[in-house]
PDB file of C-alpha atoms in Angstrom:
ATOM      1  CA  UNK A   1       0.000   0.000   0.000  1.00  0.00           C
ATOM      2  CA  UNK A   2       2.953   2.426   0.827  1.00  0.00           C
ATOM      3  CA  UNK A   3       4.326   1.768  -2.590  1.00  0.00           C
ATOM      4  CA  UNK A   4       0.684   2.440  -4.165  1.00  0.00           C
ATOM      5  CA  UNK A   5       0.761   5.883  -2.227  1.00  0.00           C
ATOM      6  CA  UNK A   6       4.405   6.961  -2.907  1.00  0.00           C
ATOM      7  CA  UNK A   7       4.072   6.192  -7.041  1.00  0.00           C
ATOM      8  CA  UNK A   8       0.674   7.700  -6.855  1.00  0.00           C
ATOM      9  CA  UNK A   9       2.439  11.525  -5.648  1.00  0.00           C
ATOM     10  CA  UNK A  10       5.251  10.965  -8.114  1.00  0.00           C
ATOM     11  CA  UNK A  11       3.038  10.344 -10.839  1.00  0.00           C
ATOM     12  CA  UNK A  12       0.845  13.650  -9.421  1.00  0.00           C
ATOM     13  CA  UNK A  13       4.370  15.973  -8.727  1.00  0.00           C
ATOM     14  CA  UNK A  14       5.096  14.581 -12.271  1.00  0.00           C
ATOM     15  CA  UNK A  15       1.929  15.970 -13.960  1.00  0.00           C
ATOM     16  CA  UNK A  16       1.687  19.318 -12.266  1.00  0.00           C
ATOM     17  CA  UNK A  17       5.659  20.206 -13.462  1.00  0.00           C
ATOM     18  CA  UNK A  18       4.053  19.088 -17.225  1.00  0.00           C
ATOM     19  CA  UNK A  19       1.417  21.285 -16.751  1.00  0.00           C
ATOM     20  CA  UNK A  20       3.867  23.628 -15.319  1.00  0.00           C
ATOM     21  CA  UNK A  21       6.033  23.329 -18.479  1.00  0.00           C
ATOM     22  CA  UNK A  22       4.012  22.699 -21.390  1.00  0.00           C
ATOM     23  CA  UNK A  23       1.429  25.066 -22.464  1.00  0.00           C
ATOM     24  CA  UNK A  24      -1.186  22.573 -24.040  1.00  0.00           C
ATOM     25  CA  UNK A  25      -1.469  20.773 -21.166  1.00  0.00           C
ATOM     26  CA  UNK A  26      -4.138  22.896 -18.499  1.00  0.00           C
ATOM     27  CA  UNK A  27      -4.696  22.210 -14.991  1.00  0.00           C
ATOM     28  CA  UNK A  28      -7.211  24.502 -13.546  1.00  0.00           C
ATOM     29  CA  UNK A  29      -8.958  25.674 -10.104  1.00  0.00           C
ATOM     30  CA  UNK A  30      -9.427  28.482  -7.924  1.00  0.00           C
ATOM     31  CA  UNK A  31      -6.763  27.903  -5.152  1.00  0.00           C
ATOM     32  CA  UNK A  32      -3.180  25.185  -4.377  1.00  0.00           C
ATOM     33  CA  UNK A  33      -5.811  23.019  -2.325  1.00  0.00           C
ATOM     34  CA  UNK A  34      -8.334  22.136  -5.132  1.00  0.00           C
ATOM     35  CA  UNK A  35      -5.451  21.859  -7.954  1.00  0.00           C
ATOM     36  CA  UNK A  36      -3.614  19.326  -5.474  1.00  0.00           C
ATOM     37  CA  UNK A  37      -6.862  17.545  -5.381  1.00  0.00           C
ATOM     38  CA  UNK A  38      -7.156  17.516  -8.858  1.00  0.00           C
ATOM     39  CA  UNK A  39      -3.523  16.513  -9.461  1.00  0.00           C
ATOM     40  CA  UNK A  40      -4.175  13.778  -7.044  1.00  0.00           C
ATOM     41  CA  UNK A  41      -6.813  12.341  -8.792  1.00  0.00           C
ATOM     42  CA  UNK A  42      -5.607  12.816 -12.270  1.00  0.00           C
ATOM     43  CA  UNK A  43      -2.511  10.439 -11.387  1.00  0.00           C
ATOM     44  CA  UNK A  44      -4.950   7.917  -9.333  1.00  0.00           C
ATOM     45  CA  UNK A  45      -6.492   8.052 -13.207  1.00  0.00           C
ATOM     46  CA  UNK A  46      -3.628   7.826 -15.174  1.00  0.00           C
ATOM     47  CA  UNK A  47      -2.393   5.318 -12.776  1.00  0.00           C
ATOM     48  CA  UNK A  48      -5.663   2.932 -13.712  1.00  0.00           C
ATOM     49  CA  UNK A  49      -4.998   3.928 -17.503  1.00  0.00           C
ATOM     50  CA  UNK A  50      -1.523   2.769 -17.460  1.00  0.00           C
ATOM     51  CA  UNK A  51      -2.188  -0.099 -15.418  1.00  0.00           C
ATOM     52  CA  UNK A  52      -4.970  -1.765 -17.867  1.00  0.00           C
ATOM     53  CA  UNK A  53      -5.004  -0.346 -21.074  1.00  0.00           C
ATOM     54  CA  UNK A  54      -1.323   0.395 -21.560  1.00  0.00           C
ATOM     55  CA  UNK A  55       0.209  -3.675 -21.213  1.00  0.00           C
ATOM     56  CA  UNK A  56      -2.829  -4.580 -24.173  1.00  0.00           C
ATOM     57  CA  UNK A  57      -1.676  -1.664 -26.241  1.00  0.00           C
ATOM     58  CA  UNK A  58       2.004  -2.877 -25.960  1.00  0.00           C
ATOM     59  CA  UNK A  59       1.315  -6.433 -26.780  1.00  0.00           C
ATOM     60  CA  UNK A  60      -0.704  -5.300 -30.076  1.00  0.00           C
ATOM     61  CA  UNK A  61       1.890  -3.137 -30.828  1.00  0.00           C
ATOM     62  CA  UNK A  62       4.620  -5.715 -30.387  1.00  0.00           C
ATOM     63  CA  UNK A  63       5.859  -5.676 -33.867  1.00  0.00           C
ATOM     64  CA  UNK A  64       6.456  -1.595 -34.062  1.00  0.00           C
ATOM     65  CA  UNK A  65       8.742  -2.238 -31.155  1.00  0.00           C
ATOM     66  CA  UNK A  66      10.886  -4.125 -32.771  1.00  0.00           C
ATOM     67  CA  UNK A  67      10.816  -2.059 -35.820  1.00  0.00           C
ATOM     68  CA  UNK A  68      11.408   1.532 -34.038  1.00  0.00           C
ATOM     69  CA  UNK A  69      13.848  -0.479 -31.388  1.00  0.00           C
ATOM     70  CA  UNK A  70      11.442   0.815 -28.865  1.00  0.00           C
ATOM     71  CA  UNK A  71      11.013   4.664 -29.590  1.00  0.00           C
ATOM     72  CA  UNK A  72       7.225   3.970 -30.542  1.00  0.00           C
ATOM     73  CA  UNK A  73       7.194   4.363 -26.641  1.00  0.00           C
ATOM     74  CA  UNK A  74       6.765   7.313 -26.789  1.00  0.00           C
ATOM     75  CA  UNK A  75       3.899   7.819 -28.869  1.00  0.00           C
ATOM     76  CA  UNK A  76       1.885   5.299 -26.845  1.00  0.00           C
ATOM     77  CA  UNK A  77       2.825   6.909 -23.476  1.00  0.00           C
ATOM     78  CA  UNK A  78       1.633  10.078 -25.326  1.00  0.00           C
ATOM     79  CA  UNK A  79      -1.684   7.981 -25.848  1.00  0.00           C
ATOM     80  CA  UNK A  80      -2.099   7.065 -22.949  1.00  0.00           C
ATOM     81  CA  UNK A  81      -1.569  10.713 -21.621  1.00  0.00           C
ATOM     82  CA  UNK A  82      -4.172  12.233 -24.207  1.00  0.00           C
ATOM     83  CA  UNK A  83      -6.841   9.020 -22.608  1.00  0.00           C
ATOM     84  CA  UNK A  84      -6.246  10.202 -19.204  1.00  0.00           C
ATOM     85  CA  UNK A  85      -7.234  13.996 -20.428  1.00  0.00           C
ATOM     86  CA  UNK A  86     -10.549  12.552 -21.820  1.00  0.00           C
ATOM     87  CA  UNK A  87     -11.283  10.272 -18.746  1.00  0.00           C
ATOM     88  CA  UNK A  88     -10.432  13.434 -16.436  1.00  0.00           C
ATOM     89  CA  UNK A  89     -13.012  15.284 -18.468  1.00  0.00           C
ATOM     90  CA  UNK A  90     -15.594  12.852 -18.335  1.00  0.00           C
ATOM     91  CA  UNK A  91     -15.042  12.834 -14.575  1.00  0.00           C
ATOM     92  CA  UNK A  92     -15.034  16.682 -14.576  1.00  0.00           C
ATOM     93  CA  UNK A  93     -11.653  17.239 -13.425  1.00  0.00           C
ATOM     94  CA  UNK A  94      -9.732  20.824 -14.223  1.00  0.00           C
ATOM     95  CA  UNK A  95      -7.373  18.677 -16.638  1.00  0.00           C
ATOM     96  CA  UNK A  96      -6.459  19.348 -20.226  1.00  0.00           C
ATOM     97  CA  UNK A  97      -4.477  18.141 -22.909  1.00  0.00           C
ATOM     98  CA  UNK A  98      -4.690  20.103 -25.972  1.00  0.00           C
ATOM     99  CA  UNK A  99      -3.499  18.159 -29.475  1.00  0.00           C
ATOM    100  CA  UNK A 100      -1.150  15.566 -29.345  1.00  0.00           C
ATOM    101  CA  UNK A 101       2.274  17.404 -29.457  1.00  0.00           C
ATOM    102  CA  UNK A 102       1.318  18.679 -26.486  1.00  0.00           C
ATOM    103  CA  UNK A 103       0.308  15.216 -25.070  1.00  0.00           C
ATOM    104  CA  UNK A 104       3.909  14.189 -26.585  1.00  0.00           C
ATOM    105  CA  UNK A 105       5.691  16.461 -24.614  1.00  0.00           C
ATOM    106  CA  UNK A 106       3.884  16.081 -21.704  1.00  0.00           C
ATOM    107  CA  UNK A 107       4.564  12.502 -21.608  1.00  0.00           C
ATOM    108  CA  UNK A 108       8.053  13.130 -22.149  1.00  0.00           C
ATOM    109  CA  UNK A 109       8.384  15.263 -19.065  1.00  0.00           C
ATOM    110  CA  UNK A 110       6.200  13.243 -16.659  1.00  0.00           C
ATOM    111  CA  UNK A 111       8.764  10.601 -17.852  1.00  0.00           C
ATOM    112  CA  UNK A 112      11.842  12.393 -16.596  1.00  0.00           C
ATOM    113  CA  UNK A 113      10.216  13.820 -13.430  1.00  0.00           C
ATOM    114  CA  UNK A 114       8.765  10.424 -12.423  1.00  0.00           C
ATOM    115  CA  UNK A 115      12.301   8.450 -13.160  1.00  0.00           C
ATOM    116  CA  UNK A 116      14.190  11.152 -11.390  1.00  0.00           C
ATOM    117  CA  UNK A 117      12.033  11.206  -7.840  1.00  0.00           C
ATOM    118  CA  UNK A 118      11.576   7.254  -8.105  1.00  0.00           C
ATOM    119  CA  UNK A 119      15.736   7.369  -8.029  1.00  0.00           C
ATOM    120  CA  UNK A 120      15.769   9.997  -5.269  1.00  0.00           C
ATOM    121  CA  UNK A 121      13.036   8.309  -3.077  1.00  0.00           C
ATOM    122  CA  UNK A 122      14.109   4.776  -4.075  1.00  0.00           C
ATOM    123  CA  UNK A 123      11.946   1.408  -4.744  1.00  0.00           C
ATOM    124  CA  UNK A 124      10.596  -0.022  -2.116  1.00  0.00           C
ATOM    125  CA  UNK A 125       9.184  -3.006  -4.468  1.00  0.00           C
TER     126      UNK A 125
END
């Protein structure tokens, strides 16, 4: 459960810098407390979108790994950014990604952020 919790805030400190940094990517609210909130639950959602749709995705897409050594990664982790932005709006959360450069980029930096505080605070796993 500790390990749930601790990848959970990464993954949330890891969306607010992209929403920080890129400019298609919006997270809204009136105050720190309700965009915390939001942040929270946006990585409890993109933690459930990487955790079920991401492994089918990858087995599908099994042959483009092979062909792009690996670097169609990317795209699908911008996928999979761009389906947690429509899941957050269904679920009326202040969370946007506009277009999917900005999804690409995103995904790029919540890459980087989440490896570098998972090698600061370590694995417990």
């Amino acid at each position: 459960m500790k390990g749930f919790v601790i990848k959970t805030l990464i993954n949330a400190a890891a969306i607010w810098v992209a929403a920080w940094i890129v400019a298609g990517i919006t997270l809204t609210g009136n105050d720190w407390q309700h965009k915390s909130l939001t942040v929270i639950a946006v990585a409890l959602v993109f933690g459930v979108v990487n955790w079920l749709i991401k492994p089918v995705v990858k087995l599908f897409s099994l042959p483009l790994f092979i062909l792009t050594l690996g670097l169609i990664t990317f795209l699908i982790n911008a996928l999979m950014l761009w389906l947690t932005s429509w899941a957050s709006d269904k679920l009326n959360l202040d969370f946007h990604v506009d277009g999917f450069w900005a999804a690409l980029f995103g995904a790029l930096i919540i890459s980087l952020v989440s490896w570098g505080l998972n090698l600061a605070l370590g694995d417990d796993d």
